[in-house]
mmCIF file of C-alpha atoms in Angstrom:
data_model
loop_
_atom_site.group_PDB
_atom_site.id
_atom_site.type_symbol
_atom_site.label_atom_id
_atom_site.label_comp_id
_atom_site.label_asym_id
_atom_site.label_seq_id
_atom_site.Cartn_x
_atom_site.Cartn_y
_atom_site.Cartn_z
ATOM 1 C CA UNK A 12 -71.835 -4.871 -130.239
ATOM 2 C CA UNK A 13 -72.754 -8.162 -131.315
ATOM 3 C CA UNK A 14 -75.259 -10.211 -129.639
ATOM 4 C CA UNK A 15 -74.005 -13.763 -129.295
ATOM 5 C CA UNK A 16 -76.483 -16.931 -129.432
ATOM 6 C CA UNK A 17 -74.755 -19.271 -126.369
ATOM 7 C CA UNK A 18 -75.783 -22.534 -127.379
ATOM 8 C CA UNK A 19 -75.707 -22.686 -123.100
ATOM 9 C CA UNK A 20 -76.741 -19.254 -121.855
ATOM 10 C CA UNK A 21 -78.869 -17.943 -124.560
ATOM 11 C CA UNK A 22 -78.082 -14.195 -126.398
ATOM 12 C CA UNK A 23 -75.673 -12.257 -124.712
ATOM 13 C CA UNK A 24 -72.915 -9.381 -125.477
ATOM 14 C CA UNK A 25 -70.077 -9.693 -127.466
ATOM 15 C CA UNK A 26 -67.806 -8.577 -124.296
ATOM 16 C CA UNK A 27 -68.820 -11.758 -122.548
ATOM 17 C CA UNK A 28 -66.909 -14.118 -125.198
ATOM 18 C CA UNK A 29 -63.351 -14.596 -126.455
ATOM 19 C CA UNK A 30 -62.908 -15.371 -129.626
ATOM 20 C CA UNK A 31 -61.013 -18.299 -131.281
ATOM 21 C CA UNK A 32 -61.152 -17.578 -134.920
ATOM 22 C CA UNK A 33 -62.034 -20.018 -137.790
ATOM 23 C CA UNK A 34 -63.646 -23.339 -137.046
ATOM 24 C CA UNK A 35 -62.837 -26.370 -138.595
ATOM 25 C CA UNK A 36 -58.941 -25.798 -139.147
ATOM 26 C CA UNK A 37 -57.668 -29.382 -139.007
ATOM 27 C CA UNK A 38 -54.946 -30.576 -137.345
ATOM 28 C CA UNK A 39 -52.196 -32.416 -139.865
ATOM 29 C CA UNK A 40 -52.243 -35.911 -139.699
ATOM 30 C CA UNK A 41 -48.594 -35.878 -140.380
ATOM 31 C CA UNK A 42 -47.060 -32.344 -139.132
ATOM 32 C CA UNK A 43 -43.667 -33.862 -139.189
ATOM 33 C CA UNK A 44 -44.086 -34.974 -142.595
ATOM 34 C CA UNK A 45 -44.993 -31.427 -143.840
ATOM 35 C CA UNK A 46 -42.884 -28.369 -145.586
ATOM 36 C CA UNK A 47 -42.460 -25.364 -143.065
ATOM 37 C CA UNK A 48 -44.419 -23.830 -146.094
ATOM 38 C CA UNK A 49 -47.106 -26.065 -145.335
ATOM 39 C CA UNK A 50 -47.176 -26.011 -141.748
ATOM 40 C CA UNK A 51 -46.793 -22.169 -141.725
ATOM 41 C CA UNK A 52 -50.088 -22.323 -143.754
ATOM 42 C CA UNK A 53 -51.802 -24.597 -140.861
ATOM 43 C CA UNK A 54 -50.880 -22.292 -138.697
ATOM 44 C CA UNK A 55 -51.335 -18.800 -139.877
ATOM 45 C CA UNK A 56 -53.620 -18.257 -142.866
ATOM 46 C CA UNK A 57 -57.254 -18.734 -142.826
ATOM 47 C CA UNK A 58 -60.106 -17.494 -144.712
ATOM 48 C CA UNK A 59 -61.829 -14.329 -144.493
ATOM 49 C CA UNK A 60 -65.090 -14.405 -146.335
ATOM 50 C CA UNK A 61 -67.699 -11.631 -146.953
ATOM 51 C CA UNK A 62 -70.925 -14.057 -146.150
ATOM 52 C CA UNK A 63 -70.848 -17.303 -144.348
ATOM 53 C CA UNK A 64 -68.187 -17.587 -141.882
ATOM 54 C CA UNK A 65 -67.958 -20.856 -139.342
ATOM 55 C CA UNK A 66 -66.227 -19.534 -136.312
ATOM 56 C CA UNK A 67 -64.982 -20.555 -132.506
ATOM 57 C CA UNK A 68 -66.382 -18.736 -129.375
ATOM 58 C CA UNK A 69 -65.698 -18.958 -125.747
ATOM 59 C CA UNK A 70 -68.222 -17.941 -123.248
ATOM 60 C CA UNK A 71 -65.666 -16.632 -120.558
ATOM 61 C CA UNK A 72 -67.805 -15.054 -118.535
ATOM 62 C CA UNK A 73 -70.652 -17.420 -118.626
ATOM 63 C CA UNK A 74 -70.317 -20.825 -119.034
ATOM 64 C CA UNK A 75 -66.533 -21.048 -120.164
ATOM 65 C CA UNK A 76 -67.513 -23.550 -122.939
ATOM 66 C CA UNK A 77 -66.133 -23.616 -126.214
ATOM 67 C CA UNK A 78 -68.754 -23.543 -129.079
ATOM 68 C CA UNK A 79 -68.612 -23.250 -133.122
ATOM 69 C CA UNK A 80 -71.494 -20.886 -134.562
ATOM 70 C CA UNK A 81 -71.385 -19.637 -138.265
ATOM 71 C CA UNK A 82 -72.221 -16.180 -138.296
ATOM 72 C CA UNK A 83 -72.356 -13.840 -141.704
ATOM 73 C CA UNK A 84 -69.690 -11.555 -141.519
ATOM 74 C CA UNK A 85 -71.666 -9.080 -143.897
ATOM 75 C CA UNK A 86 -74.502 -8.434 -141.396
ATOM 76 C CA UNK A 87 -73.247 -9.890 -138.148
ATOM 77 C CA UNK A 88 -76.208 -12.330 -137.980
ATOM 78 C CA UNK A 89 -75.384 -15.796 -136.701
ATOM 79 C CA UNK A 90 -76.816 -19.139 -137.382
ATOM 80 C CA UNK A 91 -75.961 -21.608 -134.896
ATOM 81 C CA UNK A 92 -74.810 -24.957 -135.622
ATOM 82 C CA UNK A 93 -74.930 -28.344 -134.609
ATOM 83 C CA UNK A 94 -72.442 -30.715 -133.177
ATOM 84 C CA UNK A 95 -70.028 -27.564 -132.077
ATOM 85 C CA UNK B 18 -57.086 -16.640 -83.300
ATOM 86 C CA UNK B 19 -57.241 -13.417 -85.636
ATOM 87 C CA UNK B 20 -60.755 -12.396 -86.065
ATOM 88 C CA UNK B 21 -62.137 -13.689 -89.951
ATOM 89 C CA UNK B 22 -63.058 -10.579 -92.082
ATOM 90 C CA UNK B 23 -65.112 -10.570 -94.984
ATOM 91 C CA UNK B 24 -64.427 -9.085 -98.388
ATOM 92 C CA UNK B 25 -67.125 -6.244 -97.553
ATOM 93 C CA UNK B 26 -66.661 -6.558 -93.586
ATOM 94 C CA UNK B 27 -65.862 -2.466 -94.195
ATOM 95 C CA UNK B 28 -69.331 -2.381 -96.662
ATOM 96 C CA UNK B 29 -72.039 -0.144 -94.791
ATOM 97 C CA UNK B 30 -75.302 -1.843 -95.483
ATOM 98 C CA UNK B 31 -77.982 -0.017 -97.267
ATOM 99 C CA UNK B 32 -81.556 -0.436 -95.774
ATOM 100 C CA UNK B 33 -83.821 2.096 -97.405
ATOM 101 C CA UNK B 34 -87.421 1.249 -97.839
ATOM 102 C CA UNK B 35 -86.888 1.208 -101.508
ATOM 103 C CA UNK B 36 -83.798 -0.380 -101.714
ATOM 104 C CA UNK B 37 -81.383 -2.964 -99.166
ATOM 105 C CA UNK B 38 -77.986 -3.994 -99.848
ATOM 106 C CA UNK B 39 -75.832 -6.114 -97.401
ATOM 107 C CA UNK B 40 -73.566 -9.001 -97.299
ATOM 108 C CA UNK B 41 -73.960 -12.367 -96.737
ATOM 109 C CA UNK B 42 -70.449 -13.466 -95.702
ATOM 110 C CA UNK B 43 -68.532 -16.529 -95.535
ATOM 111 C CA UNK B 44 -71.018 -19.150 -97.010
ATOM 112 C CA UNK B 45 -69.324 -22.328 -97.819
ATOM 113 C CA UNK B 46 -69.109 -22.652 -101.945
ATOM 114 C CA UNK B 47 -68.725 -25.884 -103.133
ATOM 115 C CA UNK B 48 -67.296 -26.588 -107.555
ATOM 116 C CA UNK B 49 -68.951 -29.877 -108.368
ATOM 117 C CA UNK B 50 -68.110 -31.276 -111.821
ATOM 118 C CA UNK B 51 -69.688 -34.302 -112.866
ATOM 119 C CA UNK B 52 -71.573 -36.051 -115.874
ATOM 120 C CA UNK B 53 -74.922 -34.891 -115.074
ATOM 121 C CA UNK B 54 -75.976 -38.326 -117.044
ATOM 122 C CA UNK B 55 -73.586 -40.628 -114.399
ATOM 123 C CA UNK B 56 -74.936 -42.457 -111.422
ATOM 124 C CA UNK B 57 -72.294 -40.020 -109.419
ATOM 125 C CA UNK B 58 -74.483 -37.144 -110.328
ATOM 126 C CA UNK B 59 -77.637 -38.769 -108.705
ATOM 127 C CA UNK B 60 -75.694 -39.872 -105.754
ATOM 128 C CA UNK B 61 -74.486 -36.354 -105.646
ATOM 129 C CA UNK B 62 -78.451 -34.821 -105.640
ATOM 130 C CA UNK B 63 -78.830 -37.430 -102.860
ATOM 131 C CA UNK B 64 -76.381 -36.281 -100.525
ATOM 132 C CA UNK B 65 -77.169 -32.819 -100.778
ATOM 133 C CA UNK B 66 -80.907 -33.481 -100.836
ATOM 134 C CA UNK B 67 -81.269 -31.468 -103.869
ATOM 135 C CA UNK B 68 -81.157 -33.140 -107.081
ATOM 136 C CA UNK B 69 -78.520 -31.090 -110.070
ATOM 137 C CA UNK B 70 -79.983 -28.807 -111.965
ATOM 138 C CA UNK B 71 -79.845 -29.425 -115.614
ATOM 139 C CA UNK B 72 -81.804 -26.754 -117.583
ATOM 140 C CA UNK B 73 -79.376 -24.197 -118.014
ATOM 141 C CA UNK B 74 -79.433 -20.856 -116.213
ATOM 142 C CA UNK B 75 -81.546 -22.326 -113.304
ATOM 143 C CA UNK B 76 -80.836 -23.464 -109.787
ATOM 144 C CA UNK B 77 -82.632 -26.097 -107.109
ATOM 145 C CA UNK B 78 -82.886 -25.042 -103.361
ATOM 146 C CA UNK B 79 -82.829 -27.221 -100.426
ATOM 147 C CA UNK B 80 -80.567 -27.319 -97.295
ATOM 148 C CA UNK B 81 -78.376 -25.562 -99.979
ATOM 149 C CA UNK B 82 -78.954 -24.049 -103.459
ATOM 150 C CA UNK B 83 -77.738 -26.021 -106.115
ATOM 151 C CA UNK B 84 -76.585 -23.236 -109.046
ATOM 152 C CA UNK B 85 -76.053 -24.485 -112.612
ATOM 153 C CA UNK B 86 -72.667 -23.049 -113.718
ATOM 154 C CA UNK B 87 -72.139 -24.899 -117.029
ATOM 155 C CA UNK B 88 -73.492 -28.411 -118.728
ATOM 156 C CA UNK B 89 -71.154 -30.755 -116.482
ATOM 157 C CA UNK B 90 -70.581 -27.772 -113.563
ATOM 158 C CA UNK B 91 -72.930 -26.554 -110.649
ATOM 159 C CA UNK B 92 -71.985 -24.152 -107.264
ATOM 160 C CA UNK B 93 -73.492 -25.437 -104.245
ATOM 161 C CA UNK B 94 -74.288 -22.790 -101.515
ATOM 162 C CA UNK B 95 -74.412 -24.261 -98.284
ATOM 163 C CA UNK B 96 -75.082 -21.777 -95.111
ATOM 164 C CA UNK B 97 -72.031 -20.717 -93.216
ATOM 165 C CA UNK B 98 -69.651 -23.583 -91.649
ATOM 166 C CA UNK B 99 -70.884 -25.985 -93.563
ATOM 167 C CA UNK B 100 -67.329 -28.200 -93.487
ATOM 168 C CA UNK B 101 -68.516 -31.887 -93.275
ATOM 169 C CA UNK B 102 -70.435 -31.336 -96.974
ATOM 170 C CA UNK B 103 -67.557 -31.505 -99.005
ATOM 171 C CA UNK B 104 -66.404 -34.857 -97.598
ATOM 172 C CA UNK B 105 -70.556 -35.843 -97.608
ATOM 173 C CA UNK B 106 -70.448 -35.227 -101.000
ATOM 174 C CA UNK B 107 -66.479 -37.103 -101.650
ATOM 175 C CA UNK B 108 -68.081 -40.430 -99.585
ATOM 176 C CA UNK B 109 -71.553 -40.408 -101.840
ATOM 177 C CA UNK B 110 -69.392 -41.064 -105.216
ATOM 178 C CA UNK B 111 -66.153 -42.435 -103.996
ATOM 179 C CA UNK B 112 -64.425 -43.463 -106.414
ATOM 180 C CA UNK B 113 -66.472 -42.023 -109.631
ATOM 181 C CA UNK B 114 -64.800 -39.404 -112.109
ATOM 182 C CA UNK B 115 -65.677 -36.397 -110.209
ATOM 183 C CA UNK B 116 -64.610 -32.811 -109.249
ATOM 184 C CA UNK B 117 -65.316 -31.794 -105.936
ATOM 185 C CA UNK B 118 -63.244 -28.535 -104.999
ATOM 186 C CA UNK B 119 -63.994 -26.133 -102.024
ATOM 187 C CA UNK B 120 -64.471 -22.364 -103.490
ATOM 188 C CA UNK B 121 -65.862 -20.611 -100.506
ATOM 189 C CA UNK B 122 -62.661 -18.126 -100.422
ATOM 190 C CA UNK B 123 -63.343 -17.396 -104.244
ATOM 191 C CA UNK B 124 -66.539 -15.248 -104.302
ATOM 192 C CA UNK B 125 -68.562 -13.656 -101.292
ATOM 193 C CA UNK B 126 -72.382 -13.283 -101.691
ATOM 194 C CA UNK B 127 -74.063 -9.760 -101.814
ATOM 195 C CA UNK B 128 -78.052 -9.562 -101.169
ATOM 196 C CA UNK B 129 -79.773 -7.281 -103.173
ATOM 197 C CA UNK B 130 -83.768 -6.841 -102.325
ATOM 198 C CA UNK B 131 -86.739 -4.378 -102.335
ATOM 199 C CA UNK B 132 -89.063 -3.251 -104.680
ATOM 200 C CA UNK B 133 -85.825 -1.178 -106.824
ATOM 201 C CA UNK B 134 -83.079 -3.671 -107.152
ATOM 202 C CA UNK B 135 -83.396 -4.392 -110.992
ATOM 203 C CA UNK B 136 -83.196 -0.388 -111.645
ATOM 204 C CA UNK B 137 -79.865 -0.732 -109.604
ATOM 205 C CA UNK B 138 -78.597 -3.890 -111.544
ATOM 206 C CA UNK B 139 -80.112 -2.178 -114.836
ATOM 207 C CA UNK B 140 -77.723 0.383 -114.833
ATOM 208 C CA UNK B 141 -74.357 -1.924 -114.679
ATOM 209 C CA UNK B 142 -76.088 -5.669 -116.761
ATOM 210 C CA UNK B 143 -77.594 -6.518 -119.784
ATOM 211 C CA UNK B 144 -79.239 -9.065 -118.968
ATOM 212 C CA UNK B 145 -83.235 -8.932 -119.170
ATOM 213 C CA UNK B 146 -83.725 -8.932 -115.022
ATOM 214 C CA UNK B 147 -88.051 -8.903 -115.436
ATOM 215 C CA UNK B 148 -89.241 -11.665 -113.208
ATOM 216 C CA UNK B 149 -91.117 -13.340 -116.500
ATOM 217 C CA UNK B 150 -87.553 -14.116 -118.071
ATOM 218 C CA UNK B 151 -85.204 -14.122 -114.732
ATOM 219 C CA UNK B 152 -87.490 -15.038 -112.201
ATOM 220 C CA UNK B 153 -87.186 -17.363 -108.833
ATOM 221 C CA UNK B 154 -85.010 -20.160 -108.902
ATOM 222 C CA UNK B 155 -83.282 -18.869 -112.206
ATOM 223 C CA UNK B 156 -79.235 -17.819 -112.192
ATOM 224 C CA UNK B 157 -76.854 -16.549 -114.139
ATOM 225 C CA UNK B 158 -73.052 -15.755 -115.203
ATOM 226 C CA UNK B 159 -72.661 -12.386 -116.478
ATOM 227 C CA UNK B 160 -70.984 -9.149 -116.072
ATOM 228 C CA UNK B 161 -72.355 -6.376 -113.733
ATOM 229 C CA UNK B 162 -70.664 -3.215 -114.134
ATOM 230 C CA UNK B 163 -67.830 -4.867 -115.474
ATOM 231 C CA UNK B 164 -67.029 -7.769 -113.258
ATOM 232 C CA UNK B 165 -67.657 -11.039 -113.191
ATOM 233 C CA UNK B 166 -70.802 -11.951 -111.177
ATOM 234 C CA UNK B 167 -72.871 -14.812 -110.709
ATOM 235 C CA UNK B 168 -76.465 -13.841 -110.571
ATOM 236 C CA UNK B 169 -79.370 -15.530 -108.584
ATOM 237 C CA UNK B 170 -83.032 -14.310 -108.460
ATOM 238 C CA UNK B 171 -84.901 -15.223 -105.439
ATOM 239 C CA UNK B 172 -88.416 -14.731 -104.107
ATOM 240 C CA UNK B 173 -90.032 -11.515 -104.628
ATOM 241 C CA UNK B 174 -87.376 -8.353 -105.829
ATOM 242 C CA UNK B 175 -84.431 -10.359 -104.283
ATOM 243 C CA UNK B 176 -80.913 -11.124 -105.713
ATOM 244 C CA UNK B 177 -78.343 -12.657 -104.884
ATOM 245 C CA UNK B 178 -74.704 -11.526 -106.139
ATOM 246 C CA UNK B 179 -72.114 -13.720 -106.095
ATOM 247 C CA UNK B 180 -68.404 -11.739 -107.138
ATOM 248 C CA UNK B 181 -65.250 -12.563 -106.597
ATOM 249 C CA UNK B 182 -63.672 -11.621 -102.997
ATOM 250 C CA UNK B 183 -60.624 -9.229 -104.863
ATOM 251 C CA UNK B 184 -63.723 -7.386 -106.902
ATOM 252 C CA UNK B 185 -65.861 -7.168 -103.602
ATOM 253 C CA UNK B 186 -64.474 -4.486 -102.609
ATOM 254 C CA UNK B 187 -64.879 -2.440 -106.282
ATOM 255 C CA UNK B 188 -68.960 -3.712 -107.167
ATOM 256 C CA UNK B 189 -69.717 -2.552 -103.358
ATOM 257 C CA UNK B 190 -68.401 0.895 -103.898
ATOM 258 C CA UNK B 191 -70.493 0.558 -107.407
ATOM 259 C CA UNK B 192 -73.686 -0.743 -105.997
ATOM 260 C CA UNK B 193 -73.473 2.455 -103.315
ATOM 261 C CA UNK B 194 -72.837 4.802 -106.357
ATOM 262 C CA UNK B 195 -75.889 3.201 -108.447
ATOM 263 C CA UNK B 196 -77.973 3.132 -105.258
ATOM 264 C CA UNK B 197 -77.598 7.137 -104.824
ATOM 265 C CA UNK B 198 -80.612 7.775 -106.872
ATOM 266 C CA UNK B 199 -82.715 4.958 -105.815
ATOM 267 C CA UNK B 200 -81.908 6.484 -102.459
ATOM 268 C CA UNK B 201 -83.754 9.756 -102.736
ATOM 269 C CA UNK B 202 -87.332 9.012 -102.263
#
């Protein structure tokens, strides 16, 4: 299980979090402007690195804040980050 | 009038030397969200004589305990009956952008005490219970044995559980089960 760095609550399981997937996924300026090609690749596809990863958490049964850490999905270690 | 039961009104207290376990029923729970950096949050502290906590994972006692529950959230436990604080609290920041919500039917308190109640919550949380790191005046949101709890250490081996009234019923039946072997001696 992973242990997860709450920038809030400090380390705690995995089980306590939800997860929201990959951080930083903008939101179109434009969405009408944009080719269902394009918006289906907004809305489905997103990376999936071996290293560096920036990702979204919830802390549902803590906190229930929404935070952004980058963890490395090699060796599960996390590095938190600022501004989340 | 029917008579009020508690989520554990059918709970049979455990008072062992080693180990006590019994309800504390119907306290009056009050949500308060507020920008802990607003004059609304000092008025707030005012009124309920206890300033907000703002280091995380801690909580203030007064006339009530004041729990942190997140960065602009706190649970005030006020003693049983407690009506008039909620419309205290409305009147000290009328009109400011604030959440104020009774929760007193949400959760029902469970007192845990004597010299083993962090075996007992050992065996169901992973959090690190030793009174260096989870001492007095420091709380919690966590899981214990699944379910949702919020977690308060008080003086000595003391803790207070705080679950939700439809799990009540389940963590009781697990606290007993834990208990058995703490029982023993």
């Amino acid at each position: 299980m992973l242990l997860i760095p709450c920038p809030w609550c400090g380390p705690r399981d995995e089980a306590e979090f939800h997860y929201g997937g990959q951080a930083h996924v903008a939101y179109p300026a434009d969405p009408a402007a944009l080719s269902d090609e394009e918006w289906a690749r907004y809305l489905f596809f997103r990376d999936n690195p071996k290293g560096r990863f920036a990702e979204r958490w919830s802390h549902t049964a803590g906190c229930r804040r929404w935070f952004t850490l980058t963890r490395d999905t090699a060796t599960g270690v996390f590095e938190s980050e600022a501004g989340a | 009038m029917a008579e009020r039961l508690s989520p554990l009104a059918g709970f049979e207290p455990v008072s062992a030397e080693s180990l006590r376990i019994e309800e504390i029923p119907f306290l009056t729970q009050l949500d308060v969200r507020v920008d802990p950096k607003s004059r609304a949050a000092a008025e707030i502290g005012l009124a309920l004589g206890v300033p907000l906590p703002t280091e995380p994972g801690t909580y203030a006692s007064g006339d009530c305990d004041v729990l942190w529950t997140g960065p602009d959230e706190w649970l005030v436990l006020a003693p049983p009956g407690a009506e008039g604080l909620e419309g205290r609290l409305r009147e000290a920041c009328a009109g400011a952008h604030v959440g104020i919500t009774d929760v007193s039917a949400q959760r029902t308190a469970v007192l845990v005490d004597g010299p083993r109640s962090r075996d007992l919550l050992a065996h169901g949380c992973a959090l690190d219970l030793h009174p260096r790191v989870f001492g007095p005046g420091r709380c919690a949101q966590t899981v214990l044995a699944r379910a949702q709890v919020v977690l308060a250490a008080r003086e000595g081996d003391a803790f207070m559980i705080l679950v939700r009234s439809s799990f009540a019923g389940y963590l009781g039946a697990w606290l007993l089960d834990a208990a058995a072997e703490h029982l023993l001696d």
